[in-house]
Short mmCIF file of C-alpha atoms and ligand atoms in Angstrom, two decimals:
data_model
loop_
_atom_site.label_atom_id
_atom_site.label_comp_id
_atom_site.label_asym_id
_atom_site.label_seq_id
_atom_site.Cartn_x
_atom_site.Cartn_y
_atom_site.Cartn_z
CA UNK C 1 -9.62 -157.25 74.23
CA UNK C 2 -9.49 -158.83 77.66
CA UNK C 3 -10.79 -156.58 80.50
CA UNK C 4 -11.60 -156.44 84.32
CA UNK C 5 -14.83 -156.65 86.45
CA UNK C 6 -16.51 -153.85 87.08
CA UNK C 7 -19.27 -151.77 88.81
CA UNK C 8 -21.92 -149.54 87.00
CA UNK C 9 -21.74 -146.89 89.18
CA UNK C 10 -21.13 -143.47 87.90
CA UNK C 11 -22.97 -141.52 86.20
CA UNK C 12 -20.82 -142.05 82.65
CA UNK C 13 -20.57 -140.05 80.53
CA UNK C 14 -19.42 -136.98 82.29
CA UNK C 15 -20.54 -134.30 80.08
CA UNK C 16 -18.09 -132.16 78.05
CA UNK C 17 -18.96 -128.06 78.27
CA UNK C 18 -16.60 -125.75 76.27
CA UNK C 19 -15.67 -122.73 78.52
CA UNK C 20 -16.10 -119.67 76.20
CA UNK C 21 -16.06 -116.84 78.63
CA UNK C 22 -12.32 -117.99 80.38
CA UNK C 23 -11.04 -118.56 76.88
CA UNK C 24 -11.71 -115.17 75.68
CA UNK C 25 -10.52 -113.99 80.09
CA UNK C 26 -7.75 -115.96 78.82
CA UNK C 27 -6.90 -114.38 75.76
CA UNK C 28 -6.20 -118.13 75.03
CA UNK C 29 -7.51 -121.17 72.06
CA UNK C 30 -9.95 -122.45 72.73
CA UNK C 31 -11.17 -124.76 76.74
CA UNK C 32 -13.54 -127.09 77.27
CA UNK C 33 -14.42 -128.79 80.65
CA UNK C 34 -14.32 -133.15 80.82
CA UNK C 35 -16.78 -133.20 83.64
CA UNK C 36 -15.44 -135.87 85.75
CA UNK C 37 -16.70 -133.47 88.77
CA UNK C 38 -20.43 -135.08 87.73
CA UNK C 39 -19.75 -138.75 88.38
CA UNK C 40 -22.37 -138.49 91.08
CA UNK C 41 -20.74 -141.26 93.82
CA UNK C 42 -20.89 -138.34 97.21
CA UNK C 43 -20.72 -135.42 95.00
CA UNK C 44 -18.94 -136.57 92.22
CA UNK C 45 -14.98 -137.29 91.33
CA UNK C 46 -12.07 -138.64 89.96
CA UNK C 47 -11.84 -141.19 91.98
CA UNK C 48 -15.68 -142.51 91.10
CA UNK C 49 -14.12 -143.72 88.05
CA UNK C 50 -11.44 -146.65 89.39
CA UNK C 51 -13.91 -147.31 92.50
CA UNK C 52 -15.81 -148.57 90.11
CA UNK C 53 -13.08 -151.84 89.52
CA UNK C 54 -11.56 -151.33 92.62
CA UNK C 55 -14.30 -152.34 94.64
CA UNK C 56 -15.02 -154.81 91.55
CA UNK C 57 -12.27 -156.50 92.69
CA UNK C 58 -13.00 -156.57 96.74
CA UNK C 59 -16.01 -158.86 95.95
CA UNK C 60 -14.85 -161.69 93.52
CA UNK C 61 -12.06 -161.67 96.31
CA UNK C 62 -14.59 -161.79 98.70
CA UNK C 63 -13.80 -158.75 101.03
CA UNK C 64 -16.45 -157.47 103.65
CA UNK C 65 -13.99 -154.75 105.12
CA UNK C 66 -12.70 -151.62 102.74
CA UNK C 67 -9.90 -149.80 104.14
CA UNK C 68 -6.88 -146.81 102.56
CA UNK C 69 -5.60 -143.92 103.91
CA UNK C 70 -4.71 -140.43 102.74
CA UNK C 71 -4.91 -136.49 104.09
CA UNK C 72 -7.58 -136.04 106.52
CA UNK C 73 -9.38 -133.83 103.59
CA UNK C 74 -8.97 -136.11 100.61
CA UNK C 75 -11.54 -137.17 98.24
CA UNK C 76 -9.92 -140.85 97.54
CA UNK C 77 -10.90 -141.57 100.74
CA UNK C 78 -14.74 -139.91 101.19
CA UNK C 79 -15.34 -141.43 98.07
CA UNK C 80 -14.16 -144.83 99.51
CA UNK C 81 -16.12 -144.80 102.15
CA UNK C 82 -19.17 -143.85 100.25
CA UNK C 83 -18.41 -146.85 97.85
CA UNK C 84 -18.20 -149.00 100.99
CA UNK C 85 -21.29 -148.21 101.86
CA UNK C 86 -23.04 -148.17 98.84
CA UNK C 87 -21.56 -151.94 98.11
CA UNK C 88 -22.37 -153.39 102.58
CA UNK C 89 -18.80 -152.92 102.95
CA UNK C 90 -17.42 -151.89 106.50
CA UNK C 91 -14.62 -148.98 105.78
CA UNK C 92 -11.46 -147.80 107.78
CA UNK C 93 -9.78 -145.19 106.90
CA UNK C 94 -5.68 -144.35 108.35
CA UNK C 95 -6.27 -140.34 107.79
CA UNK C 96 -2.40 -138.11 107.58
CA UNK C 97 -2.55 -134.80 109.36
CA UNK C 98 -4.04 -132.52 112.68
CA UNK C 99 -7.35 -133.94 113.13
CA UNK C 100 -9.68 -130.76 113.13
CA UNK C 101 -11.54 -129.51 116.12
CA UNK C 102 -14.60 -129.01 113.95
CA UNK C 103 -15.37 -131.46 111.51
CA UNK C 104 -16.06 -130.45 107.85
CA UNK C 105 -16.26 -131.70 104.27
CA UNK C 106 -14.46 -135.14 103.53
CA UNK C 107 -13.84 -135.23 106.41
CA UNK C 108 -17.06 -134.86 108.31
CA UNK C 109 -18.49 -136.85 105.48
CA UNK C 110 -15.88 -139.95 105.62
CA UNK C 111 -18.62 -140.01 109.22
CA UNK C 112 -21.99 -139.26 107.66
CA UNK C 113 -20.51 -143.20 105.47
CA UNK C 114 -19.90 -144.95 108.98
CA UNK C 115 -16.32 -144.62 108.49
CA UNK C 116 -13.74 -146.10 111.30
CA UNK C 117 -11.30 -143.09 110.82
CA UNK C 118 -7.72 -143.50 112.30
CA UNK C 119 -6.16 -140.70 112.61
CA UNK C 120 -2.19 -140.18 111.91
CA UNK C 121 0.13 -137.07 112.73
CA UNK C 122 2.69 -137.41 111.26
CA UNK C 123 3.61 -138.71 107.38
CA UNK C 124 6.37 -140.88 108.26
CA UNK C 125 4.66 -143.22 110.03
CA UNK C 126 0.75 -143.51 107.77
CA UNK C 127 2.02 -146.50 105.93
CA UNK C 128 2.87 -148.45 108.99
CA UNK C 129 0.03 -147.44 111.07
CA UNK C 130 -1.62 -149.16 106.90
CA UNK C 131 -0.72 -151.70 107.51
CA UNK C 132 -1.22 -152.21 111.50
CA UNK C 133 -4.34 -151.89 110.73
CA UNK C 134 -4.27 -154.16 107.69
CA UNK C 135 -3.27 -156.66 110.04
CA UNK C 136 -5.42 -156.48 112.98
CA UNK C 137 -8.69 -156.12 110.89
CA UNK C 138 -7.52 -159.68 110.13
CA UNK C 139 -6.88 -160.89 113.46
CA UNK C 140 -10.18 -160.18 114.55
CA UNK C 141 -11.39 -162.31 111.89
CA UNK C 142 -12.22 -159.41 109.06
CA UNK C 143 -11.53 -159.69 105.62
CA UNK C 144 -9.94 -156.82 104.17
CA UNK C 145 -9.31 -155.49 100.29
CA UNK C 146 -6.47 -152.36 100.76
CA UNK C 147 -7.28 -149.32 98.52
CA UNK C 148 -3.78 -147.94 97.44
CA UNK C 149 -3.90 -144.04 98.13
CA UNK C 150 -5.74 -142.88 95.96
CA UNK C 151 -6.92 -145.60 93.89
CA UNK C 152 -4.10 -145.80 92.20
CA UNK C 153 -3.10 -149.17 91.16
CA UNK C 154 -3.17 -151.20 87.97
CA UNK C 155 -6.85 -151.51 88.65
CA UNK C 156 -7.50 -148.62 89.68
CA UNK C 157 -6.41 -147.10 86.79
CA UNK C 158 -7.90 -148.40 84.97
CA UNK C 159 -10.66 -146.33 85.16
CA UNK C 160 -9.44 -143.45 83.23
CA UNK C 161 -8.15 -146.08 80.48
CA UNK C 162 -12.44 -147.04 79.52
CA UNK C 163 -12.76 -143.31 80.06
CA UNK C 164 -10.94 -141.87 77.33
CA UNK C 165 -12.73 -144.75 75.04
CA UNK C 166 -15.86 -142.16 77.06
CA UNK C 167 -14.37 -139.13 75.66
CA UNK C 168 -13.02 -140.42 72.78
CA UNK C 169 -17.35 -141.49 71.51
CA UNK C 170 -18.24 -136.67 72.56
CA UNK C 171 -16.14 -135.66 69.06
CA UNK C 172 -14.02 -133.18 70.82
CA UNK C 173 -10.91 -132.09 69.04
CA UNK C 174 -8.82 -131.64 71.64
CA UNK C 175 -5.42 -131.15 71.31
CA UNK C 176 -4.54 -131.69 74.35
CA UNK C 177 -5.87 -133.59 77.55
CA UNK C 178 -5.10 -131.44 80.96
CA UNK C 179 -5.19 -132.41 84.43
CA UNK C 180 -3.45 -132.57 87.75
CA UNK C 181 -1.40 -135.76 89.07
CA UNK C 182 -0.84 -137.04 92.34
CA UNK C 183 -0.81 -140.87 93.12
CA UNK C 184 -0.51 -141.30 89.71
CA UNK C 185 -3.86 -143.92 88.27
CA UNK C 186 -5.17 -141.12 86.94
CA UNK C 187 -2.18 -139.81 84.53
CA UNK C 188 -1.62 -144.02 83.67
CA UNK C 189 -5.30 -144.84 82.83
CA UNK C 190 -4.97 -141.59 80.53
CA UNK C 191 -1.81 -142.68 79.09
CA UNK C 192 -3.52 -146.64 79.11
CA UNK C 193 -6.13 -144.98 76.28
CA UNK C 194 -4.84 -143.24 74.66
CA UNK C 195 -1.96 -145.77 73.07
CA UNK C 196 -5.12 -148.71 73.43
CA UNK C 197 -8.14 -146.49 72.00
CA UNK C 198 -6.11 -144.04 69.41
CA UNK C 199 -6.29 -140.95 71.26
CA UNK C 200 -4.17 -138.47 68.74
CA UNK C 201 -3.38 -135.49 71.11
CA UNK C 202 -1.07 -135.32 74.19
CA UNK C 203 -2.08 -135.73 78.23
CA UNK C 204 -0.46 -133.47 79.92
CA UNK C 205 -0.13 -133.96 83.78
CA UNK C 206 0.01 -130.85 85.75
CA UNK C 207 1.75 -132.33 89.69
CA UNK C 208 -0.25 -131.97 92.87
CA UNK C 209 2.71 -133.10 95.11
CA UNK C 210 5.29 -134.46 92.66
CA UNK C 211 8.63 -134.66 91.26
CA UNK C 212 8.25 -134.32 87.30
CA UNK C 213 11.30 -137.57 87.69
CA UNK C 214 9.28 -139.32 90.25
CA UNK C 215 5.80 -139.25 87.88
CA UNK C 216 7.53 -140.06 84.74
CA UNK C 217 8.44 -143.61 86.55
CA UNK C 218 5.17 -144.16 88.21
CA UNK C 219 3.30 -143.11 85.66
CA UNK C 220 4.69 -145.54 83.05
CA UNK C 221 5.65 -148.62 85.39
CA UNK C 222 2.04 -148.47 86.48
CA UNK C 223 0.19 -147.81 82.63
CA UNK C 224 2.16 -150.77 81.86
CA UNK C 225 1.71 -153.09 84.55
CA UNK C 226 -2.76 -151.26 83.88
CA UNK C 227 -2.08 -153.25 80.28
CA UNK C 228 -1.94 -156.52 81.45
CA UNK C 229 -5.56 -156.10 83.03
CA UNK C 230 -7.10 -155.50 78.55
CA UNK C 231 -5.83 -158.97 78.05
CA UNK C 232 -1.01 -158.12 76.12
CA UNK C 233 1.69 -155.99 78.20
CA UNK C 234 3.02 -152.91 76.95
CA UNK C 235 5.86 -151.33 78.38
CA UNK C 236 5.53 -147.44 78.28
CA UNK C 237 8.48 -146.01 79.32
CA UNK C 238 8.87 -142.34 80.49
CA UNK C 239 8.80 -140.94 76.95
CA UNK C 240 5.41 -141.38 77.11
CA UNK C 241 4.42 -140.05 79.92
CA UNK C 242 4.34 -135.82 80.34
CA UNK C 243 4.55 -133.55 83.30
CA UNK C 244 4.74 -130.53 84.44
CA UNK C 245 6.49 -130.20 88.82
CA UNK C 246 6.56 -126.24 87.70
CA UNK C 247 2.85 -125.32 89.95
CA UNK C 248 3.35 -127.42 93.06
CA UNK C 249 6.35 -126.16 95.12
CA UNK C 250 4.26 -124.73 97.87
CA UNK C 251 3.89 -128.80 98.31
CA UNK C 252 0.38 -130.17 98.82
CA UNK C 253 -2.99 -128.46 100.10
CA UNK C 254 -1.18 -125.61 100.04
CA UNK C 255 -3.09 -123.08 98.82
CA UNK C 256 -1.07 -119.68 96.39
CA UNK C 257 -2.53 -117.02 94.54
CA UNK C 258 -1.48 -118.71 91.80
CA UNK C 259 -5.23 -122.05 92.91
CA UNK C 260 -7.21 -118.24 94.39
CA UNK C 261 -6.64 -116.20 90.93
CA UNK C 262 -7.44 -119.84 88.65
CA UNK C 263 -10.98 -120.33 91.01
CA UNK C 264 -11.99 -116.85 91.01
CA UNK C 265 -11.42 -116.87 86.94
CA UNK C 266 -13.39 -120.54 86.23
CA UNK C 267 -15.34 -119.15 89.20
CA UNK C 268 -16.57 -115.49 87.28
CA UNK C 269 -16.66 -116.53 83.58
CA UNK C 270 -17.93 -119.45 83.81
CA UNK C 271 -19.73 -120.02 87.66
CA UNK C 272 -18.19 -123.33 86.84
CA UNK C 273 -16.47 -124.48 91.05
CA UNK C 274 -13.00 -125.95 91.30
CA UNK C 275 -11.42 -127.52 94.22
CA UNK C 276 -8.47 -125.57 96.13
CA UNK C 277 -5.59 -128.81 96.55
CA UNK C 278 -5.84 -130.57 93.34
CA UNK C 279 -8.35 -128.69 90.16
CA UNK C 280 -6.99 -125.34 91.41
CA UNK C 281 -3.67 -126.63 91.43
CA UNK C 282 -4.08 -128.01 87.76
CA UNK C 283 -5.77 -124.65 86.46
CA UNK C 284 -3.30 -122.85 87.65
CA UNK C 285 -0.76 -124.94 85.59
CA UNK C 286 -3.01 -124.45 82.94
CA UNK C 287 -3.42 -120.98 82.32
CA UNK C 288 -0.21 -119.67 83.37
CA UNK C 289 0.86 -122.44 80.65
CA UNK C 290 -1.68 -120.72 78.08
CA UNK C 291 -0.55 -116.77 79.08
CA UNK C 292 3.27 -118.68 78.21
CA UNK C 293 2.42 -119.38 74.62
CA UNK C 294 2.91 -122.86 75.74
CA UNK C 295 -0.52 -123.95 74.31
CA UNK C 296 -0.65 -122.20 70.23
CA UNK C 297 -4.48 -120.10 70.45
CA UNK C 298 -5.67 -122.41 67.35
CA UNK C 299 -4.71 -125.31 69.78
CA UNK C 300 -8.09 -127.34 71.56
CA UNK C 301 -7.34 -127.88 75.40
CA UNK C 302 -9.34 -129.82 77.83
CA UNK C 303 -9.42 -128.85 81.28
CA UNK C 304 -10.50 -132.95 82.53
CA UNK C 305 -12.01 -131.68 86.24
CA UNK C 306 -11.08 -134.16 88.88
CA UNK C 307 -13.29 -133.18 91.24
CA UNK C 308 -12.46 -132.30 94.70
CA UNK C 309 -15.18 -129.27 95.25
CA UNK C 310 -15.53 -130.43 98.84
CA UNK C 311 -12.66 -129.24 100.41
CA UNK C 312 -13.59 -125.83 99.24
CA UNK C 313 -15.74 -125.52 102.30
CA UNK C 314 -12.84 -126.96 104.64
CA UNK C 315 -12.59 -125.25 107.42
CA UNK C 316 -8.81 -124.20 106.16
CA UNK C 317 -9.25 -123.01 102.96
CA UNK C 318 -12.46 -120.78 103.73
CA UNK C 319 -10.68 -117.31 104.17
CA UNK C 320 -8.13 -117.51 101.92
CA UNK C 321 -10.69 -118.65 98.69
CA UNK C 322 -12.35 -114.59 98.99
CA UNK C 323 -8.92 -113.04 100.16
CA UNK C 324 -9.31 -109.02 100.10
CA UNK C 325 -11.75 -109.67 96.92
CA UNK C 326 -15.16 -107.74 96.07
C1 PLP F 1 -10.00 -133.46 92.42
C2 PLP F 1 -8.82 -133.96 93.26
N1 PLP F 1 -7.38 -133.93 91.34
C3 PLP F 1 -7.04 -134.80 91.70
C4 PLP F 1 -6.76 -136.20 91.52
C5 PLP F 1 -5.10 -136.65 91.33
O1 PLP F 1 -5.40 -138.27 91.14
P1 PLP F 1 -4.18 -139.14 91.07
O2 PLP F 1 -4.46 -139.77 92.93
O3 PLP F 1 -5.29 -139.83 90.44
O4 PLP F 1 -3.13 -139.70 90.17
C6 PLP F 1 -7.50 -136.38 93.06
C7 PLP F 1 -6.07 -137.44 94.30
O5 PLP F 1 -6.80 -137.55 95.69
C8 PLP F 1 -8.30 -135.29 93.09
O6 PLP F 1 -8.59 -136.32 95.24
#
């Protein structure tokens, strides 16, 4: 099998931990968590695995500037800024949303890593402004490398294809892998890794903000393109991609009762922190599916923790996280 250039900075393999008190509280199946919130780069998260390949590619291309974009509280941008600092790149981030009055959480950390920030109020303009930022950098004599939203290119997805190989060596008898999916790189990598390394269970992405049909076509196409980087194209179809968009109706980053309860259940039963945007929502989906009997009680469910906890410290969420609970 061919492979792509890779840097090795993530703390791998990440641990897999059983969550017996959570299983009991839900009267559900065995639950394990794979701790990709502990990948090591700037508080960890799923982007570390993607950036091992993306930053290696940027280096091979002789780039000196990483440009990327995301929401104001993007975890992807925080880890990209950290990787840029670590490997001596400049970094510019195009962030969408209202500029916070006080920098906090990921938005604060981006600036600590020295990233230049361009704020875009309206999402409609963000692609254009990202492109303008890239073009201006070239005019200024820089050699920019565009890290796609969420690091979700064919190159970035390879991080999660190899993550399946890592997971299989950990011998966890998982019937299901459940995780949050948004820009699709994690999902595409898992689908590719499942095929290439022969994982027999199912991988179910809980959508954070995209309709199921859109995810299925995007993820299958991305997994197919990523497979080419391993030497031989595999043509994945929509049927190869399992996704559920029932838990994202409120919209991206809108914190609801499902997220609040999921975060509380993990925190109070296992001392484990989820984040308000991604893993909180994905876990809310998993919990609801357990309650509805979607996962049989004799099955084993692996919740793949993709990180994001710095967002717990964003002003926006603090009151909602504790709510009126004691
Ligand atoms: C914490 C966290 N989990 C999950 C995701 C979704 O991963 P992907 O964009 O690869 O679909 C993200 C993306 O930004 C994230 O920050």
